[in-house]
Amino acid sequence: MKRKKTILKYLLTFCGHLLFWIVIYNFYAYFLGYGSSNTEYVKLFSIFLMPVTILISYFLIYYLIPNYLLTKKYMYFILYSIYTFIISVYVIILSIMYGLIYSEGYKEVDTAAPLTKTLPFIVLGVYFVVLIIVSFSLIMHNYNSIVSNENLNNKILQTQLQIKDQELRFLKMQIHPHFLFNSLNTIYGFALNKSDEAPEMILKLSNLLDYILYQIEKPHVLLIDEINHLLDYVALEKMRFHDTLKVETKIEVVNNTIQIAPMLLIPFVENAFKHGNIINGSLNVIIKIKCVANNLFFEIENTSIAEKNSNSGIGLDNITKRLEMLYPNSYILEALQTESSFKVKLTINNLNKFKNE
């Protein structure tokens, strides 16, 4: 199949060249015999100009231009072009002389000269054709270069998108085990103590698993669904900490159609519980989520002892990388550590801009 396509390609190229030279032959016949009635003489004479025109044109477009002009060897190109011009003028004159001799038999007696152009005009006519061919060749080369560059850029872009998608999948795979490990440990502790809250915790975890399995692979989910997922996680942590955890949430989302990348906020909440410290008998966590005019404002603050809290881990590292890939130049992430608290502020501007990306 591939061989047939190659043969067809060469056949079409050959037919294209043949048709082009037929057009050039008719141009010579018209140009040299304009106003003459002796068409047989002009047509025969025009044949003698075709080989030299073809030779000069193909030498320029297939050897001189690719090897010297396009490779920016301008001095060699100018030098060889001068040689080519001198030699080609000599060959053109020989072709004209032979054409005049062999066409003499077709010259009608007592008629005007069958050729309406003088020798200099014939030479200029040949170079005019060569110039057109060279110009067309350069235009086609430029066009093919643009197409090749676009194809190369498209391939590079596709490769970058594939890499980006693989990186996001890898980051999500890191988030899942981390999150599930913490949740299952909590349920395991309740099961060992035969707590009555264990069934409710399992139900909450079931909702979270449903979200992960069926929503996480989507590029974007509704912000309200992401918030509900976050609140289910908070509910699990409340059961685990009992009276030692105090969580205050303030949520203001007017537009329920706003979308966001899944599992984007949960690592901040997870780190607040993981790295937070119990001070004066309780771990206090304040979560604020506000969405105004497609701009998201997220803030979380937890009690923390500065010298003991590094606030590091897979979660925060991953979320920073995801933000850079998903919302480049459209987010602001700030972290502030005080003597007794750690606060993170995240702002994402114009969420709808990235909705279909």
mmCIF file of C-alpha atoms in Angstrom, residues 28-338:
data_model
loop_
_atom_site.group_PDB
_atom_site.id
_atom_site.type_symbol
_atom_site.label_atom_id
_atom_site.label_comp_id
_atom_site.label_asym_id
_atom_site.label_seq_id
_atom_site.Cartn_x
_atom_site.Cartn_y
_atom_site.Cartn_z
ATOM 1 C CA TYR A 28 7.589 30.454 -26.228
ATOM 2 C CA ALA A 29 5.542 29.845 -29.365
ATOM 3 C CA TYR A 30 3.288 32.790 -28.533
ATOM 4 C CA PHE A 31 6.105 35.068 -27.364
ATOM 5 C CA LEU A 32 8.405 34.453 -30.350
ATOM 6 C CA GLY A 33 5.738 34.332 -33.030
ATOM 7 C CA TYR A 34 3.416 37.100 -31.910
ATOM 8 C CA GLY A 35 2.270 38.805 -35.099
ATOM 9 C CA SER A 36 3.781 36.118 -37.392
ATOM 10 C CA SER A 37 1.772 33.775 -39.609
ATOM 11 C CA ASN A 38 4.501 31.152 -39.970
ATOM 12 C CA THR A 39 3.481 29.051 -36.945
ATOM 13 C CA GLU A 40 5.338 25.914 -38.070
ATOM 14 C CA TYR A 41 8.668 27.732 -38.024
ATOM 15 C CA VAL A 42 8.012 29.268 -34.619
ATOM 16 C CA LYS A 43 6.881 25.971 -33.060
ATOM 17 C CA LEU A 44 9.942 24.106 -34.335
ATOM 18 C CA PHE A 45 12.271 26.879 -33.178
ATOM 19 C CA SER A 46 10.622 26.919 -29.724
ATOM 20 C CA ILE A 47 11.499 23.240 -29.258
ATOM 21 C CA PHE A 48 15.213 24.098 -29.331
ATOM 22 C CA LEU A 49 14.769 26.485 -26.385
ATOM 23 C CA MET A 50 13.107 23.903 -24.162
ATOM 24 C CA PRO A 51 16.136 21.701 -23.228
ATOM 25 C CA VAL A 52 18.320 24.629 -22.183
ATOM 26 C CA THR A 53 15.442 26.191 -20.205
ATOM 27 C CA ILE A 54 14.745 22.898 -18.424
ATOM 28 C CA LEU A 55 18.454 22.321 -17.736
ATOM 29 C CA ILE A 56 19.064 25.786 -16.270
ATOM 30 C CA SER A 57 15.853 25.723 -14.207
ATOM 31 C CA TYR A 58 16.426 22.285 -12.664
ATOM 32 C CA PHE A 59 20.092 23.049 -12.004
ATOM 33 C CA LEU A 60 19.092 26.152 -10.070
ATOM 34 C CA ILE A 61 16.139 24.762 -8.085
ATOM 35 C CA TYR A 62 17.558 21.291 -7.345
ATOM 36 C CA TYR A 63 21.254 21.998 -6.872
ATOM 37 C CA LEU A 64 22.381 25.602 -6.603
ATOM 38 C CA ILE A 65 19.576 26.999 -4.433
ATOM 39 C CA PRO A 66 19.236 24.047 -1.967
ATOM 40 C CA ASN A 67 22.992 23.585 -1.518
ATOM 41 C CA TYR A 68 24.089 27.209 -1.294
ATOM 42 C CA LEU A 69 21.253 29.733 -0.994
ATOM 43 C CA LEU A 70 19.080 27.862 1.524
ATOM 44 C CA THR A 71 22.143 26.804 3.518
ATOM 45 C CA LYS A 72 23.210 30.493 3.691
ATOM 46 C CA LYS A 73 26.415 30.008 1.710
ATOM 47 C CA TYR A 74 25.801 33.294 -0.029
ATOM 48 C CA MET A 75 29.312 33.893 -1.412
ATOM 49 C CA TYR A 76 29.393 30.493 -3.092
ATOM 50 C CA PHE A 77 25.865 31.016 -4.371
ATOM 51 C CA ILE A 78 26.744 34.360 -5.970
ATOM 52 C CA LEU A 79 29.954 32.967 -7.460
ATOM 53 C CA TYR A 80 28.327 29.850 -8.920
ATOM 54 C CA SER A 81 25.354 31.905 -10.129
ATOM 55 C CA ILE A 82 27.746 34.082 -12.149
ATOM 56 C CA TYR A 83 29.368 30.963 -13.639
ATOM 57 C CA THR A 84 25.942 29.546 -14.393
ATOM 58 C CA PHE A 85 24.847 32.783 -16.068
ATOM 59 C CA ILE A 86 27.932 32.937 -18.312
ATOM 60 C CA ILE A 87 27.706 29.302 -19.348
ATOM 61 C CA SER A 88 23.929 29.417 -19.798
ATOM 62 C CA VAL A 89 24.128 32.494 -22.063
ATOM 63 C CA TYR A 90 26.569 30.608 -24.277
ATOM 64 C CA VAL A 91 24.327 27.514 -24.346
ATOM 65 C CA ILE A 92 21.216 29.621 -25.057
ATOM 66 C CA ILE A 93 22.934 31.318 -28.006
ATOM 67 C CA LEU A 94 24.004 27.906 -29.368
ATOM 68 C CA SER A 95 20.438 26.655 -29.000
ATOM 69 C CA ILE A 96 19.149 29.704 -30.859
ATOM 70 C CA MET A 97 21.705 29.217 -33.659
ATOM 71 C CA TYR A 98 20.854 25.545 -34.061
ATOM 72 C CA GLY A 99 17.183 26.399 -33.932
ATOM 73 C CA LEU A 100 17.550 28.940 -36.707
ATOM 74 C CA ILE A 101 19.522 26.494 -38.868
ATOM 75 C CA TYR A 102 17.175 23.510 -38.441
ATOM 76 C CA SER A 103 14.069 25.667 -38.822
ATOM 77 C CA GLU A 104 15.265 27.265 -42.033
ATOM 78 C CA GLY A 105 13.440 24.640 -44.118
ATOM 79 C CA TYR A 106 10.121 25.794 -42.685
ATOM 80 C CA LYS A 107 10.725 29.426 -43.574
ATOM 81 C CA GLU A 108 8.266 30.634 -46.162
ATOM 82 C CA VAL A 109 9.679 32.510 -49.161
ATOM 83 C CA ASP A 110 8.857 36.187 -49.639
ATOM 84 C CA THR A 111 7.294 36.580 -46.240
ATOM 85 C CA ALA A 112 8.200 38.585 -43.229
ATOM 86 C CA ALA A 113 10.603 37.117 -40.680
ATOM 87 C CA PRO A 114 8.780 34.317 -38.826
ATOM 88 C CA LEU A 115 10.355 35.336 -35.502
ATOM 89 C CA THR A 116 9.150 38.678 -34.188
ATOM 90 C CA LYS A 117 11.820 38.897 -31.457
ATOM 91 C CA THR A 118 15.511 39.659 -31.763
ATOM 92 C CA LEU A 119 18.326 37.658 -30.166
ATOM 93 C CA PRO A 120 18.523 39.738 -26.924
ATOM 94 C CA PHE A 121 14.771 39.449 -26.463
ATOM 95 C CA ILE A 122 14.925 35.671 -26.924
ATOM 96 C CA VAL A 123 17.669 35.400 -24.271
ATOM 97 C CA LEU A 124 15.687 37.627 -21.930
ATOM 98 C CA GLY A 125 12.594 35.489 -22.599
ATOM 99 C CA VAL A 126 14.453 32.361 -21.515
ATOM 100 C CA TYR A 127 15.692 34.014 -18.317
ATOM 101 C CA PHE A 128 12.230 35.397 -17.665
ATOM 102 C CA VAL A 129 10.875 31.834 -17.681
ATOM 103 C CA VAL A 130 13.750 30.655 -15.458
ATOM 104 C CA LEU A 131 13.087 33.506 -13.047
ATOM 105 C CA ILE A 132 9.417 32.560 -12.807
ATOM 106 C CA ILE A 133 10.308 28.916 -12.164
ATOM 107 C CA VAL A 134 12.884 29.808 -9.485
ATOM 108 C CA SER A 135 10.456 32.227 -7.791
ATOM 109 C CA PHE A 136 7.712 29.612 -7.793
ATOM 110 C CA SER A 137 10.154 27.050 -6.388
ATOM 111 C CA LEU A 138 11.155 29.383 -3.544
ATOM 112 C CA ILE A 139 7.510 30.139 -2.779
ATOM 113 C CA MET A 140 6.738 26.409 -2.629
ATOM 114 C CA HIS A 141 9.790 25.809 -0.452
ATOM 115 C CA ASN A 142 8.681 28.552 1.920
ATOM 116 C CA TYR A 143 5.148 27.157 2.008
ATOM 117 C CA ASN A 144 6.386 23.607 2.675
ATOM 118 C CA SER A 145 8.664 24.942 5.415
ATOM 119 C CA ILE A 146 5.727 26.706 7.070
ATOM 120 C CA VAL A 147 3.591 23.556 6.830
ATOM 121 C CA SER A 148 6.437 21.412 8.188
ATOM 122 C CA ASN A 149 7.005 23.837 11.069
ATOM 123 C CA GLU A 150 3.289 23.840 11.874
ATOM 124 C CA ASN A 151 3.199 20.049 11.801
ATOM 125 C CA LEU A 152 6.295 19.925 13.999
ATOM 126 C CA ASN A 153 4.784 22.461 16.405
ATOM 127 C CA ASN A 154 1.554 20.436 16.499
ATOM 128 C CA LYS A 155 3.501 17.270 17.277
ATOM 129 C CA ILE A 156 5.450 19.075 19.993
ATOM 130 C CA LEU A 157 2.206 20.459 21.419
ATOM 131 C CA GLN A 158 0.573 17.023 21.366
ATOM 132 C CA THR A 159 3.624 15.556 23.093
ATOM 133 C CA GLN A 160 3.533 18.306 25.721
ATOM 134 C CA LEU A 161 -0.176 17.708 26.288
ATOM 135 C CA GLN A 162 0.433 13.983 26.663
ATOM 136 C CA ILE A 163 3.247 14.643 29.132
ATOM 137 C CA LYS A 164 1.038 17.094 31.003
ATOM 138 C CA ASP A 165 -1.795 14.553 31.138
ATOM 139 C CA GLN A 166 0.576 11.842 32.364
ATOM 140 C CA GLU A 167 1.983 14.170 35.028
ATOM 141 C CA LEU A 168 -1.517 15.022 36.239
ATOM 142 C CA ARG A 169 -2.441 11.347 36.368
ATOM 143 C CA PHE A 170 0.723 10.608 38.314
ATOM 144 C CA LEU A 171 -0.007 13.405 40.775
ATOM 145 C CA LYS A 172 -3.576 12.166 41.248
ATOM 146 C CA MET A 173 -2.295 8.644 41.822
ATOM 147 C CA GLN A 174 -0.105 10.036 44.575
ATOM 148 C CA ILE A 175 -3.054 11.827 46.166
ATOM 149 C CA HIS A 176 -5.367 8.822 46.212
ATOM 150 C CA PRO A 177 -3.266 6.438 48.332
ATOM 151 C CA HIS A 178 -2.335 9.235 50.738
ATOM 152 C CA PHE A 179 -5.934 10.259 51.256
ATOM 153 C CA LEU A 180 -7.276 6.695 51.469
ATOM 154 C CA PHE A 181 -4.527 5.661 53.880
ATOM 155 C CA ASN A 182 -5.515 8.371 56.363
ATOM 156 C CA SER A 183 -9.245 7.639 56.044
ATOM 157 C CA LEU A 184 -8.910 3.877 56.395
ATOM 158 C CA ASN A 185 -6.679 4.293 59.436
ATOM 159 C CA THR A 186 -9.393 6.376 61.056
ATOM 160 C CA ILE A 187 -12.099 3.772 60.370
ATOM 161 C CA TYR A 188 -9.792 0.984 61.535
ATOM 162 C CA GLY A 189 -9.343 2.703 64.876
ATOM 163 C CA PHE A 190 -13.111 3.034 65.323
ATOM 164 C CA ALA A 191 -13.675 -0.574 64.316
ATOM 165 C CA LEU A 192 -11.183 -1.763 66.942
ATOM 166 C CA ASN A 193 -13.065 0.202 69.582
ATOM 167 C CA LYS A 194 -16.425 -1.007 68.208
ATOM 168 C CA SER A 195 -17.594 2.568 68.014
ATOM 169 C CA ASP A 196 -21.188 3.288 67.006
ATOM 170 C CA GLU A 197 -19.863 5.966 64.667
ATOM 171 C CA ALA A 198 -18.042 3.411 62.491
ATOM 172 C CA PRO A 199 -21.057 2.789 60.143
ATOM 173 C CA GLU A 200 -21.505 6.533 59.563
ATOM 174 C CA MET A 201 -17.799 6.872 58.845
ATOM 175 C CA ILE A 202 -17.992 4.028 56.332
ATOM 176 C CA LEU A 203 -20.912 5.795 54.647
ATOM 177 C CA LYS A 204 -18.903 9.029 54.451
ATOM 178 C CA LEU A 205 -15.932 7.157 53.051
ATOM 179 C CA SER A 206 -18.221 5.479 50.524
ATOM 180 C CA ASN A 207 -19.304 8.906 49.282
ATOM 181 C CA LEU A 208 -15.690 9.971 49.033
ATOM 182 C CA LEU A 209 -14.728 6.831 47.102
ATOM 183 C CA ASP A 210 -17.658 7.393 44.753
ATOM 184 C CA TYR A 211 -16.373 10.892 44.091
ATOM 185 C CA ILE A 212 -12.838 9.663 43.494
ATOM 186 C CA LEU A 213 -13.817 6.779 41.197
ATOM 187 C CA TYR A 214 -16.320 8.605 39.020
ATOM 188 C CA GLN A 215 -15.328 12.277 39.161
ATOM 189 C CA ILE A 216 -11.570 12.389 39.585
ATOM 190 C CA GLU A 217 -10.835 11.421 35.958
ATOM 191 C CA LYS A 218 -12.821 14.364 34.652
ATOM 192 C CA PRO A 219 -10.746 17.439 33.807
ATOM 193 C CA HIS A 220 -13.198 19.658 35.700
ATOM 194 C CA VAL A 221 -16.056 19.145 38.167
ATOM 195 C CA LEU A 222 -18.619 21.472 39.665
ATOM 196 C CA LEU A 223 -17.177 23.583 42.441
ATOM 197 C CA ILE A 224 -20.147 22.708 44.641
ATOM 198 C CA ASP A 225 -19.344 18.975 44.239
ATOM 199 C CA GLU A 226 -15.732 19.619 45.193
ATOM 200 C CA ILE A 227 -16.917 21.491 48.277
ATOM 201 C CA ASN A 228 -19.288 18.656 49.266
ATOM 202 C CA HIS A 229 -16.405 16.225 48.872
ATOM 203 C CA LEU A 230 -14.300 18.422 51.124
ATOM 204 C CA LEU A 231 -17.084 18.619 53.755
ATOM 205 C CA ASP A 232 -17.425 14.810 53.783
ATOM 206 C CA TYR A 233 -13.725 14.588 54.510
ATOM 207 C CA VAL A 234 -14.044 17.141 57.311
ATOM 208 C CA ALA A 235 -16.911 15.122 58.779
ATOM 209 C CA LEU A 236 -14.675 12.054 58.887
ATOM 210 C CA GLU A 237 -11.958 13.984 60.664
ATOM 211 C CA LYS A 238 -14.437 15.346 63.209
ATOM 212 C CA MET A 239 -15.399 11.800 64.111
ATOM 213 C CA ARG A 240 -11.764 10.852 64.475
ATOM 214 C CA PHE A 241 -10.753 13.818 66.638
ATOM 215 C CA HIS A 242 -13.993 14.000 68.677
ATOM 216 C CA ASP A 243 -13.948 17.013 70.999
ATOM 217 C CA THR A 244 -10.343 17.911 70.245
ATOM 218 C CA LEU A 245 -11.249 19.217 66.781
ATOM 219 C CA LYS A 246 -13.132 22.429 66.127
ATOM 220 C CA VAL A 247 -13.870 23.244 62.483
ATOM 221 C CA GLU A 248 -15.450 26.467 61.299
ATOM 222 C CA THR A 249 -16.565 26.657 57.662
ATOM 223 C CA LYS A 250 -17.762 29.691 55.755
ATOM 224 C CA ILE A 251 -18.875 29.029 52.187
ATOM 225 C CA GLU A 252 -20.225 31.594 49.734
ATOM 226 C CA VAL A 253 -20.893 30.202 46.274
ATOM 227 C CA VAL A 254 -23.647 31.948 44.340
ATOM 228 C CA ASN A 255 -23.076 30.379 40.915
ATOM 229 C CA ASN A 256 -23.522 26.602 41.038
ATOM 230 C CA THR A 257 -22.217 26.166 37.469
ATOM 231 C CA ILE A 258 -18.636 27.170 38.265
ATOM 232 C CA GLN A 259 -16.192 24.321 37.631
ATOM 233 C CA ILE A 260 -12.793 23.475 39.062
ATOM 234 C CA ALA A 261 -10.168 20.756 38.721
ATOM 235 C CA PRO A 262 -11.072 17.787 40.987
ATOM 236 C CA MET A 263 -9.196 17.090 44.227
ATOM 237 C CA LEU A 264 -7.662 20.554 44.135
ATOM 238 C CA LEU A 265 -8.619 21.790 47.625
ATOM 239 C CA ILE A 266 -8.584 18.583 49.652
ATOM 240 C CA PRO A 267 -4.745 18.432 50.060
ATOM 241 C CA PHE A 268 -4.807 21.772 51.917
ATOM 242 C CA VAL A 269 -7.490 20.481 54.265
ATOM 243 C CA GLU A 270 -5.712 17.185 54.665
ATOM 244 C CA ASN A 271 -2.464 18.917 55.594
ATOM 245 C CA ALA A 272 -4.272 21.130 58.106
ATOM 246 C CA PHE A 273 -5.322 18.024 60.036
ATOM 247 C CA LYS A 274 -2.088 16.141 59.483
ATOM 248 C CA HIS A 275 0.353 18.922 60.424
ATOM 249 C CA GLY A 276 -1.889 20.925 62.748
ATOM 250 C CA ASN A 277 -1.229 20.934 66.471
ATOM 251 C CA ILE A 278 -3.605 20.716 69.424
ATOM 252 C CA ILE A 279 -3.244 23.927 71.428
ATOM 253 C CA ASN A 280 -5.164 24.503 74.660
ATOM 254 C CA GLY A 281 -6.949 21.193 74.243
ATOM 255 C CA SER A 282 -8.147 21.540 70.636
ATOM 256 C CA LEU A 283 -7.100 21.692 67.017
ATOM 257 C CA ASN A 284 -8.870 24.645 65.429
ATOM 258 C CA VAL A 285 -9.408 24.750 61.679
ATOM 259 C CA ILE A 286 -11.086 27.609 59.814
ATOM 260 C CA ILE A 287 -12.108 27.035 56.173
ATOM 261 C CA LYS A 288 -13.356 29.877 53.970
ATOM 262 C CA ILE A 289 -14.481 29.396 50.378
ATOM 263 C CA LYS A 290 -15.836 32.252 48.318
ATOM 264 C CA CYS A 291 -16.567 32.467 44.608
ATOM 265 C CA VAL A 292 -17.194 35.885 43.085
ATOM 266 C CA ALA A 293 -17.444 36.570 39.338
ATOM 267 C CA ASN A 294 -15.663 33.316 38.378
ATOM 268 C CA ASN A 295 -12.849 34.032 40.837
ATOM 269 C CA LEU A 296 -12.215 31.553 43.629
ATOM 270 C CA PHE A 297 -10.948 32.620 47.055
ATOM 271 C CA PHE A 298 -9.945 29.770 49.326
ATOM 272 C CA GLU A 299 -8.462 30.165 52.794
ATOM 273 C CA ILE A 300 -7.659 27.610 55.467
ATOM 274 C CA GLU A 301 -6.081 28.250 58.864
ATOM 275 C CA ASN A 302 -5.155 25.757 61.566
ATOM 276 C CA THR A 303 -3.520 25.944 64.968
ATOM 277 C CA SER A 304 0.148 25.132 64.654
ATOM 278 C CA ILE A 305 3.375 25.346 66.618
ATOM 279 C CA ALA A 306 5.897 27.047 64.385
ATOM 280 C CA GLU A 307 9.047 25.202 65.414
ATOM 281 C CA LYS A 308 7.376 21.791 65.108
ATOM 282 C CA ASN A 309 5.451 22.287 61.896
ATOM 283 C CA SER A 310 7.146 22.045 58.529
ATOM 284 C CA ASN A 311 3.895 21.837 56.564
ATOM 285 C CA SER A 312 5.545 19.695 53.991
ATOM 286 C CA GLY A 313 4.406 16.480 52.393
ATOM 287 C CA ILE A 314 3.076 15.002 49.201
ATOM 288 C CA GLY A 315 -0.166 16.984 49.317
ATOM 289 C CA LEU A 316 1.227 20.527 49.179
ATOM 290 C CA ASP A 317 3.970 19.637 46.719
ATOM 291 C CA ASN A 318 1.453 18.053 44.375
ATOM 292 C CA ILE A 319 -1.074 20.858 44.620
ATOM 293 C CA THR A 320 1.586 23.427 43.700
ATOM 294 C CA LYS A 321 2.578 21.428 40.626
ATOM 295 C CA ARG A 322 -1.058 20.919 39.632
ATOM 296 C CA LEU A 323 -1.817 24.613 39.991
ATOM 297 C CA GLU A 324 1.110 25.476 37.740
ATOM 298 C CA MET A 325 -0.067 23.046 35.078
ATOM 299 C CA LEU A 326 -3.813 23.673 35.331
ATOM 300 C CA TYR A 327 -3.952 27.412 36.042
ATOM 301 C CA PRO A 328 -0.669 28.938 34.819
ATOM 302 C CA ASN A 329 -0.295 32.649 35.603
ATOM 303 C CA SER A 330 -3.852 32.717 36.987
ATOM 304 C CA TYR A 331 -3.398 31.729 40.600
ATOM 305 C CA ILE A 332 -1.894 33.200 43.753
ATOM 306 C CA LEU A 333 -0.802 30.845 46.532
ATOM 307 C CA GLU A 334 0.295 32.285 49.865
ATOM 308 C CA ALA A 335 1.328 30.586 53.098
ATOM 309 C CA LEU A 336 1.790 32.356 56.435
ATOM 310 C CA GLN A 337 3.208 30.776 59.592
ATOM 311 C CA THR A 338 2.753 32.529 62.934
#
